[in-house]
Amino acid sequence: MYREFFGLKEKPFNVTSDPNFLFLSHIHKEALSHLLYGIKEKKGFLEITGEIGAGKTTLCRALLSRLDKNTKTAFIFNSNLPELQLLQSILEDFGITVIRKNKVSLFKQLNNFLIEEMSHGNNVVLIIDEAQNIKTRVLEEIRMLSNLETDKEKLFQIILVGQPELKNKLDSPALKQLRQRIAVRFHISPLEKGEVEKYIYHRLTVAGSKGDIRFPEDSIEKIYSFSGGIPRIINMVCDKSLLAAYVMETRDVTLPIIEKSINELEGATVR
Ligand SMILES: Nc1ncnc2c1ncn2[C@@H]1O[C@H](COP(=O)(O)OP(=O)(O)OP(=O)(O)O)[C@@H](O)[C@H]1O
Ligand SMILES: [Mg+2]
């Protein structure tokens, strides 16, 4: 609605995980390089955790866009599935046509796929988002997938991504074997205070802003203290505030505008 008024190509603060808007904060940059390193060096299991709305899914999508054609990927975002269905959706996401829907056959097909890809010099990466929802037993099955390896290297890089509960889950005694195989464990913390302003202007620029939309320093301070640096919350506040600024026909997103938007958001959560 406010897009035309501000001369923007698209809405700058959508809450979708569009990788085109990726802002490489120091923590996102570090997470991305850990992932790229783990994949390149065929480290097997990798784990990424982060608070709700910290940017995990966005980071995964950005990672996918940075991998070359010799890396075959599957991205599972609905991980709360029974074991067989999860296996099946992994195969299908790799583009494998499932022949028989039983465990032995699914494992065999996956193994053949991995060996085939290896023979072409390709790397295979599986990303499982929302992995905190996976049942312990299914996580154990996923560990079995990582047994598909040659003497020399891991055929398969598996990235488990999830909210902080994932970390607790993986620390449970039942998953000791899996935990021992995780080569990289990285936690995405929220944006730092000094990064919030850069984040906001980055998203505005990607959306087509020529720099005439202003968030004064006290507005930024307020956004930081309310959001704790969580990108999704920043987006919610900024989106609401831009709408309010549009209604007032101003390009200055002042502190009162921010405060009003925050009050409305808080009201919305209480209701
Ligand atoms: N580094 C970033 N650069 C640009 N936008 C980001 C970044 N991190 C998060 N966002 C934005 O914040 C919102 C939430 O991000 P995302 O969905 O990736 O979080 P999440 O950690 O996967 O959340 P959840 O725990 O709910 O799955 C999205 O709109 C996303 O575009
Ligand atoms: Mg997510």
mmCIF file of C-alpha atoms and ligand atoms in Angstrom:
data_model
loop_
_atom_site.group_PDB
_atom_site.id
_atom_site.type_symbol
_atom_site.label_atom_id
_atom_site.label_comp_id
_atom_site.label_asym_id
_atom_site.label_seq_id
_atom_site.Cartn_x
_atom_site.Cartn_y
_atom_site.Cartn_z
ATOM 1 C CA MET A 1 0.000 0.000 0.000
ATOM 2 C CA TYR A 2 2.776 2.422 0.954
ATOM 3 C CA ARG A 3 5.127 1.127 -1.740
ATOM 4 C CA GLU A 4 4.324 3.759 -4.387
ATOM 5 C CA PHE A 5 4.470 6.640 -1.930
ATOM 6 C CA PHE A 6 8.035 5.718 -0.967
ATOM 7 C CA GLY A 7 9.012 4.833 -4.545
ATOM 8 C CA LEU A 8 9.904 1.234 -3.665
ATOM 9 C CA LYS A 9 9.954 -1.757 -6.043
ATOM 10 C CA GLU A 10 8.829 -4.103 -3.299
ATOM 11 C CA LYS A 11 7.971 -4.143 0.361
ATOM 12 C CA PRO A 12 11.235 -3.893 2.321
ATOM 13 C CA PHE A 13 10.140 -5.593 5.517
ATOM 14 C CA ASN A 14 8.264 -8.703 4.541
ATOM 15 C CA VAL A 15 8.574 -11.542 7.019
ATOM 16 C CA THR A 16 9.318 -14.136 4.342
ATOM 17 C CA SER A 17 12.827 -15.580 4.217
ATOM 18 C CA ASP A 18 13.825 -14.048 0.880
ATOM 19 C CA PRO A 19 17.608 -14.499 0.445
ATOM 20 C CA ASN A 20 17.809 -11.459 -1.848
ATOM 21 C CA PHE A 21 17.423 -9.333 1.241
ATOM 22 C CA LEU A 22 20.228 -11.093 3.114
ATOM 23 C CA PHE A 23 22.206 -8.712 5.278
ATOM 24 C CA LEU A 24 25.522 -10.213 6.228
ATOM 25 C CA SER A 25 25.765 -9.222 9.866
ATOM 26 C CA HIS A 26 28.960 -10.477 11.443
ATOM 27 C CA ILE A 27 27.124 -13.486 12.890
ATOM 28 C CA HIS A 28 25.344 -14.398 9.647
ATOM 29 C CA LYS A 29 28.606 -14.050 7.783
ATOM 30 C CA GLU A 30 30.351 -16.340 10.214
ATOM 31 C CA ALA A 31 27.532 -18.897 10.084
ATOM 32 C CA LEU A 32 27.609 -18.874 6.302
ATOM 33 C CA SER A 33 31.342 -19.411 6.148
ATOM 34 C CA HIS A 34 31.122 -22.279 8.658
ATOM 35 C CA LEU A 35 28.512 -23.911 6.459
ATOM 36 C CA LEU A 36 30.426 -23.368 3.223
ATOM 37 C CA TYR A 37 33.570 -24.716 4.861
ATOM 38 C CA GLY A 38 31.784 -27.777 6.296
ATOM 39 C CA ILE A 39 30.287 -28.576 2.911
ATOM 40 C CA LYS A 40 33.492 -28.039 0.964
ATOM 41 C CA GLU A 41 35.537 -30.109 3.401
ATOM 42 C CA LYS A 42 32.855 -32.809 3.588
ATOM 43 C CA LYS A 43 32.526 -32.652 7.327
ATOM 44 C CA GLY A 44 29.379 -34.780 7.564
ATOM 45 C CA PHE A 45 27.062 -33.321 10.192
ATOM 46 C CA LEU A 46 26.657 -29.606 10.804
ATOM 47 C CA GLU A 47 24.302 -27.898 13.240
ATOM 48 C CA ILE A 48 22.920 -24.364 13.152
ATOM 49 C CA THR A 49 20.729 -23.081 15.950
ATOM 50 C CA GLY A 50 19.237 -19.673 16.606
ATOM 51 C CA GLU A 51 16.377 -17.910 18.340
ATOM 52 C CA ILE A 52 12.975 -17.698 16.665
ATOM 53 C CA GLY A 53 13.203 -15.209 13.813
ATOM 54 C CA ALA A 54 16.997 -14.879 13.979
ATOM 55 C CA GLY A 55 17.415 -15.675 10.285
ATOM 56 C CA LYS A 56 18.084 -19.422 10.083
ATOM 57 C CA THR A 57 15.837 -20.157 7.122
ATOM 58 C CA THR A 58 17.005 -17.042 5.277
ATOM 59 C CA LEU A 59 20.582 -18.169 5.817
ATOM 60 C CA CYS A 60 19.830 -21.652 4.425
ATOM 61 C CA ARG A 61 18.243 -20.164 1.332
ATOM 62 C CA ALA A 62 21.233 -17.875 0.874
ATOM 63 C CA LEU A 63 23.522 -20.876 1.290
ATOM 64 C CA LEU A 64 21.663 -22.789 -1.428
ATOM 65 C CA SER A 65 22.118 -19.899 -3.836
ATOM 66 C CA ARG A 66 25.880 -19.937 -3.188
ATOM 67 C CA LEU A 67 26.500 -23.611 -3.963
ATOM 68 C CA ASP A 68 27.708 -24.609 -7.415
ATOM 69 C CA LYS A 69 26.147 -27.124 -9.773
ATOM 70 C CA ASN A 70 28.412 -29.889 -8.495
ATOM 71 C CA THR A 71 26.624 -29.761 -5.172
ATOM 72 C CA LYS A 72 23.297 -31.570 -5.160
ATOM 73 C CA THR A 73 20.959 -30.302 -2.490
ATOM 74 C CA ALA A 74 17.720 -31.132 -0.753
ATOM 75 C CA PHE A 75 16.029 -28.662 1.564
ATOM 76 C CA ILE A 76 13.462 -30.121 3.938
ATOM 77 C CA PHE A 77 11.472 -27.492 5.781
ATOM 78 C CA ASN A 78 8.593 -29.640 6.977
ATOM 79 C CA SER A 79 10.599 -31.922 9.205
ATOM 80 C CA ASN A 80 7.781 -32.926 11.525
ATOM 81 C CA LEU A 81 7.074 -36.059 9.538
ATOM 82 C CA PRO A 82 7.055 -39.741 10.406
ATOM 83 C CA GLU A 83 10.271 -41.527 9.551
ATOM 84 C CA LEU A 84 9.241 -43.042 6.209
ATOM 85 C CA GLN A 85 7.665 -39.862 4.928
ATOM 86 C CA LEU A 86 10.708 -37.853 5.917
ATOM 87 C CA LEU A 87 12.965 -40.269 4.039
ATOM 88 C CA GLN A 88 10.641 -40.149 1.081
ATOM 89 C CA SER A 89 10.566 -36.373 0.968
ATOM 90 C CA ILE A 90 14.370 -36.279 1.191
ATOM 91 C CA LEU A 91 14.618 -38.541 -1.853
ATOM 92 C CA GLU A 92 12.014 -36.590 -3.770
ATOM 93 C CA ASP A 93 13.737 -33.296 -3.025
ATOM 94 C CA PHE A 94 16.926 -34.729 -4.514
ATOM 95 C CA GLY A 95 14.853 -35.469 -7.607
ATOM 96 C CA ILE A 96 14.856 -39.235 -7.099
ATOM 97 C CA THR A 97 11.704 -41.087 -8.180
ATOM 98 C CA VAL A 98 10.702 -43.284 -5.274
ATOM 99 C CA ILE A 99 10.181 -46.896 -6.337
ATOM 100 C CA ARG A 100 8.993 -48.566 -3.149
ATOM 101 C CA LYS A 101 7.958 -46.832 0.030
ATOM 102 C CA ASN A 102 9.638 -49.127 2.483
ATOM 103 C CA LYS A 103 12.680 -48.324 4.544
ATOM 104 C CA VAL A 104 15.066 -50.809 2.944
ATOM 105 C CA SER A 105 14.209 -49.688 -0.555
ATOM 106 C CA LEU A 106 14.367 -45.967 0.303
ATOM 107 C CA PHE A 107 17.786 -46.384 1.941
ATOM 108 C CA LYS A 108 19.037 -48.380 -1.022
ATOM 109 C CA GLN A 109 17.874 -45.775 -3.516
ATOM 110 C CA LEU A 110 19.497 -43.017 -1.504
ATOM 111 C CA ASN A 111 22.724 -44.963 -1.256
ATOM 112 C CA ASN A 112 22.771 -45.563 -5.018
ATOM 113 C CA PHE A 113 22.153 -41.880 -5.601
ATOM 114 C CA LEU A 114 25.042 -40.916 -3.318
ATOM 115 C CA ILE A 115 27.444 -43.327 -4.989
ATOM 116 C CA GLU A 116 26.353 -42.156 -8.418
ATOM 117 C CA GLU A 117 26.884 -38.516 -7.488
ATOM 118 C CA MET A 118 30.267 -39.317 -6.002
ATOM 119 C CA SER A 119 31.320 -41.033 -9.186
ATOM 120 C CA HIS A 120 30.641 -37.736 -10.974
ATOM 121 C CA GLY A 121 32.702 -35.866 -8.418
ATOM 122 C CA ASN A 122 29.611 -34.217 -6.930
ATOM 123 C CA ASN A 123 28.929 -33.354 -3.324
ATOM 124 C CA VAL A 124 25.517 -33.985 -1.745
ATOM 125 C CA VAL A 125 23.983 -31.731 0.887
ATOM 126 C CA LEU A 126 20.811 -32.227 2.876
ATOM 127 C CA ILE A 127 19.432 -29.296 4.874
ATOM 128 C CA ILE A 128 16.774 -30.061 7.454
ATOM 129 C CA ASP A 129 15.100 -26.931 8.776
ATOM 130 C CA GLU A 130 13.003 -26.846 11.964
ATOM 131 C CA ALA A 131 14.951 -29.887 13.091
ATOM 132 C CA GLN A 132 13.938 -29.250 16.720
ATOM 133 C CA ASN A 133 10.605 -30.859 15.785
ATOM 134 C CA ILE A 134 12.143 -34.168 14.733
ATOM 135 C CA LYS A 135 11.587 -37.027 17.107
ATOM 136 C CA THR A 136 14.658 -38.511 18.733
ATOM 137 C CA ARG A 137 14.097 -41.829 16.986
ATOM 138 C CA VAL A 138 13.951 -40.153 13.585
ATOM 139 C CA LEU A 139 17.119 -38.197 14.375
ATOM 140 C CA GLU A 140 18.778 -41.520 15.036
ATOM 141 C CA GLU A 141 17.625 -42.674 11.596
ATOM 142 C CA ILE A 142 19.173 -39.576 10.102
ATOM 143 C CA ARG A 143 22.419 -40.554 11.759
ATOM 144 C CA MET A 144 22.159 -43.857 9.932
ATOM 145 C CA LEU A 145 22.023 -41.923 6.671
ATOM 146 C CA SER A 146 25.422 -40.530 7.489
ATOM 147 C CA ASN A 147 26.762 -44.070 7.583
ATOM 148 C CA LEU A 148 26.470 -44.022 3.850
ATOM 149 C CA GLU A 149 30.110 -43.214 3.359
ATOM 150 C CA THR A 150 33.205 -44.567 1.696
ATOM 151 C CA ASP A 151 36.448 -45.334 3.503
ATOM 152 C CA LYS A 152 37.837 -41.982 2.549
ATOM 153 C CA GLU A 153 35.107 -39.419 2.912
ATOM 154 C CA LYS A 154 31.548 -38.640 3.884
ATOM 155 C CA LEU A 155 29.246 -39.033 0.923
ATOM 156 C CA PHE A 156 26.679 -36.867 2.477
ATOM 157 C CA GLN A 157 26.702 -33.530 4.299
ATOM 158 C CA ILE A 158 23.716 -33.105 6.600
ATOM 159 C CA ILE A 159 22.860 -29.712 8.072
ATOM 160 C CA LEU A 160 20.457 -29.688 11.005
ATOM 161 C CA VAL A 161 18.885 -26.279 11.530
ATOM 162 C CA GLY A 162 16.617 -25.347 14.407
ATOM 163 C CA GLN A 163 15.579 -23.323 17.384
ATOM 164 C CA PRO A 164 17.589 -23.579 20.618
ATOM 165 C CA GLU A 165 15.614 -26.703 21.658
ATOM 166 C CA LEU A 166 17.513 -28.539 18.942
ATOM 167 C CA LYS A 167 20.725 -27.974 20.839
ATOM 168 C CA ASN A 168 19.176 -29.363 24.031
ATOM 169 C CA LYS A 169 17.765 -32.302 22.153
ATOM 170 C CA LEU A 170 21.116 -33.151 20.622
ATOM 171 C CA ASP A 171 22.721 -32.924 24.042
ATOM 172 C CA SER A 172 20.452 -35.660 25.406
ATOM 173 C CA PRO A 173 22.133 -39.000 26.213
ATOM 174 C CA ALA A 174 19.952 -40.834 23.670
ATOM 175 C CA LEU A 175 21.617 -38.902 20.864
ATOM 176 C CA LYS A 176 25.197 -39.254 22.010
ATOM 177 C CA GLN A 177 26.297 -41.040 18.854
ATOM 178 C CA LEU A 178 24.756 -38.410 16.637
ATOM 179 C CA ARG A 179 26.219 -35.578 18.708
ATOM 180 C CA GLN A 180 29.690 -37.021 18.417
ATOM 181 C CA ARG A 181 29.446 -36.845 14.662
ATOM 182 C CA ILE A 182 28.543 -33.201 14.453
ATOM 183 C CA ALA A 183 31.631 -31.457 13.165
ATOM 184 C CA VAL A 184 30.363 -27.889 13.297
ATOM 185 C CA ARG A 185 27.908 -26.438 15.828
ATOM 186 C CA PHE A 186 27.041 -22.791 15.414
ATOM 187 C CA HIS A 187 24.523 -20.551 17.161
ATOM 188 C CA ILE A 188 23.096 -17.491 15.397
ATOM 189 C CA SER A 189 22.667 -14.744 17.945
ATOM 190 C CA PRO A 190 20.574 -11.623 17.312
ATOM 191 C CA LEU A 191 21.973 -8.545 15.555
ATOM 192 C CA GLU A 192 24.194 -6.310 17.608
ATOM 193 C CA LYS A 193 23.086 -2.799 18.433
ATOM 194 C CA GLY A 194 25.321 -1.191 15.838
ATOM 195 C CA GLU A 195 24.052 -3.513 13.112
ATOM 196 C CA VAL A 196 20.351 -2.709 13.414
ATOM 197 C CA GLU A 197 20.618 0.569 11.517
ATOM 198 C CA LYS A 198 22.694 -1.026 8.752
ATOM 199 C CA TYR A 199 20.207 -3.896 8.557
ATOM 200 C CA ILE A 200 17.252 -1.517 8.142
ATOM 201 C CA TYR A 201 18.939 0.605 5.455
ATOM 202 C CA HIS A 202 20.181 -2.514 3.684
ATOM 203 C CA ARG A 203 16.646 -3.860 3.352
ATOM 204 C CA LEU A 204 15.373 -0.446 2.230
ATOM 205 C CA THR A 205 18.074 -0.233 -0.446
ATOM 206 C CA VAL A 206 17.332 -3.744 -1.752
ATOM 207 C CA ALA A 207 13.668 -2.738 -1.987
ATOM 208 C CA GLY A 208 14.652 0.221 -4.162
ATOM 209 C CA SER A 209 14.946 3.116 -1.713
ATOM 210 C CA LYS A 210 17.086 6.006 -2.930
ATOM 211 C CA GLY A 211 17.926 7.011 0.616
ATOM 212 C CA ASP A 212 15.121 9.466 1.308
ATOM 213 C CA ILE A 213 13.431 7.321 3.971
ATOM 214 C CA ARG A 214 15.005 8.191 7.293
ATOM 215 C CA PHE A 215 15.051 6.386 10.626
ATOM 216 C CA PRO A 216 16.568 8.842 13.151
ATOM 217 C CA GLU A 217 18.934 7.565 15.809
ATOM 218 C CA ASP A 218 16.348 7.483 18.616
ATOM 219 C CA SER A 219 14.015 5.455 16.394
ATOM 220 C CA ILE A 220 16.776 2.920 15.781
ATOM 221 C CA GLU A 221 17.541 2.766 19.523
ATOM 222 C CA LYS A 222 13.901 2.039 20.255
ATOM 223 C CA ILE A 223 13.695 -0.641 17.564
ATOM 224 C CA TYR A 224 16.782 -2.296 18.997
ATOM 225 C CA SER A 225 15.543 -2.256 22.579
ATOM 226 C CA PHE A 226 12.157 -3.652 21.591
ATOM 227 C CA SER A 227 13.415 -6.324 19.187
ATOM 228 C CA GLY A 228 16.570 -7.359 21.016
ATOM 229 C CA GLY A 229 18.118 -7.454 17.532
ATOM 230 C CA ILE A 230 15.828 -10.222 16.224
ATOM 231 C CA PRO A 231 15.385 -9.529 12.496
ATOM 232 C CA ARG A 232 11.781 -10.752 12.265
ATOM 233 C CA ILE A 233 10.689 -8.394 15.043
ATOM 234 C CA ILE A 234 12.640 -5.526 13.462
ATOM 235 C CA ASN A 235 10.773 -6.224 10.225
ATOM 236 C CA MET A 236 7.404 -6.203 11.958
ATOM 237 C CA VAL A 237 8.092 -2.861 13.629
ATOM 238 C CA CYS A 238 9.520 -1.272 10.488
ATOM 239 C CA ASP A 239 6.681 -2.479 8.283
ATOM 240 C CA LYS A 240 4.069 -1.051 10.604
ATOM 241 C CA SER A 241 6.028 2.172 11.010
ATOM 242 C CA LEU A 242 6.369 2.706 7.262
ATOM 243 C CA LEU A 243 2.636 2.295 6.925
ATOM 244 C CA ALA A 244 2.084 4.879 9.662
ATOM 245 C CA ALA A 245 4.607 7.256 8.045
ATOM 246 C CA TYR A 246 2.779 6.874 4.727
ATOM 247 C CA VAL A 247 -0.525 7.756 6.372
ATOM 248 C CA MET A 248 1.147 10.873 7.784
ATOM 249 C CA GLU A 249 2.764 11.562 4.391
ATOM 250 C CA THR A 250 6.263 11.747 5.818
ATOM 251 C CA ARG A 251 9.519 10.016 4.961
ATOM 252 C CA ASP A 252 10.867 10.565 8.457
ATOM 253 C CA VAL A 253 10.106 7.541 10.585
ATOM 254 C CA THR A 254 10.273 9.361 13.895
ATOM 255 C CA LEU A 255 10.331 7.987 17.431
ATOM 256 C CA PRO A 256 6.604 8.655 18.071
ATOM 257 C CA ILE A 257 5.778 6.642 14.938
ATOM 258 C CA ILE A 258 7.955 3.768 16.136
ATOM 259 C CA GLU A 259 6.442 3.896 19.633
ATOM 260 C CA LYS A 260 2.918 3.849 18.275
ATOM 261 C CA SER A 261 3.717 0.858 16.060
ATOM 262 C CA ILE A 262 5.285 -1.001 18.952
ATOM 263 C CA ASN A 263 2.232 -0.325 21.114
ATOM 264 C CA GLU A 264 0.032 -1.712 18.390
ATOM 265 C CA LEU A 265 2.213 -4.798 18.010
ATOM 266 C CA GLU A 266 2.176 -5.380 21.748
ATOM 267 C CA GLY A 267 -1.596 -4.953 21.756
ATOM 268 C CA ALA A 268 -1.817 -7.506 18.983
ATOM 269 C CA THR A 269 0.146 -10.072 20.974
ATOM 270 C CA VAL A 270 -1.846 -9.520 24.169
ATOM 271 C CA ARG A 271 -5.177 -9.859 22.440
HETATM 272 N N1 LIG B 1 20.607 -11.698 7.873
HETATM 273 C C1 LIG B 1 19.402 -11.301 7.455
HETATM 274 N N2 LIG B 1 19.288 -10.455 6.422
HETATM 275 C C2 LIG B 1 18.085 -10.035 5.985
HETATM 276 N N3 LIG B 1 16.932 -10.410 6.519
HETATM 277 C C3 LIG B 1 16.973 -11.275 7.546
HETATM 278 C C4 LIG B 1 18.206 -11.756 8.074
HETATM 279 N N4 LIG B 1 17.941 -12.578 9.107
HETATM 280 C C5 LIG B 1 16.603 -12.609 9.205
HETATM 281 N N5 LIG B 1 16.023 -11.834 8.277
HETATM 282 C C6 LIG B 1 14.582 -11.602 8.092
HETATM 283 O O1 LIG B 1 13.919 -11.865 9.327
HETATM 284 C C7 LIG B 1 12.755 -12.655 9.113
HETATM 285 C C8 LIG B 1 12.891 -13.957 9.875
HETATM 286 O O2 LIG B 1 13.929 -14.723 9.306
HETATM 287 P P1 LIG B 1 13.879 -16.313 9.171
HETATM 288 O O3 LIG B 1 12.529 -16.754 8.761
HETATM 289 O O4 LIG B 1 15.028 -16.709 8.342
HETATM 290 O O5 LIG B 1 14.133 -16.704 10.697
HETATM 291 P P2 LIG B 1 14.218 -18.147 11.362
HETATM 292 O O6 LIG B 1 15.371 -18.102 12.265
HETATM 293 O O7 LIG B 1 14.198 -19.177 10.312
HETATM 294 O O8 LIG B 1 12.862 -18.162 12.204
HETATM 295 P P3 LIG B 1 12.064 -19.426 12.818
HETATM 296 O O9 LIG B 1 12.756 -19.767 14.087
HETATM 297 O O10 LIG B 1 10.680 -18.915 13.065
HETATM 298 O O11 LIG B 1 12.117 -20.513 11.798
HETATM 299 C C9 LIG B 1 12.624 -12.818 7.606
HETATM 300 O O12 LIG B 1 11.780 -11.842 7.086
HETATM 301 C C10 LIG B 1 14.023 -12.606 7.103
HETATM 302 O O13 LIG B 1 14.010 -12.093 5.799
HETATM 303 MG MG MG B 2 12.883 -20.756 9.973
#
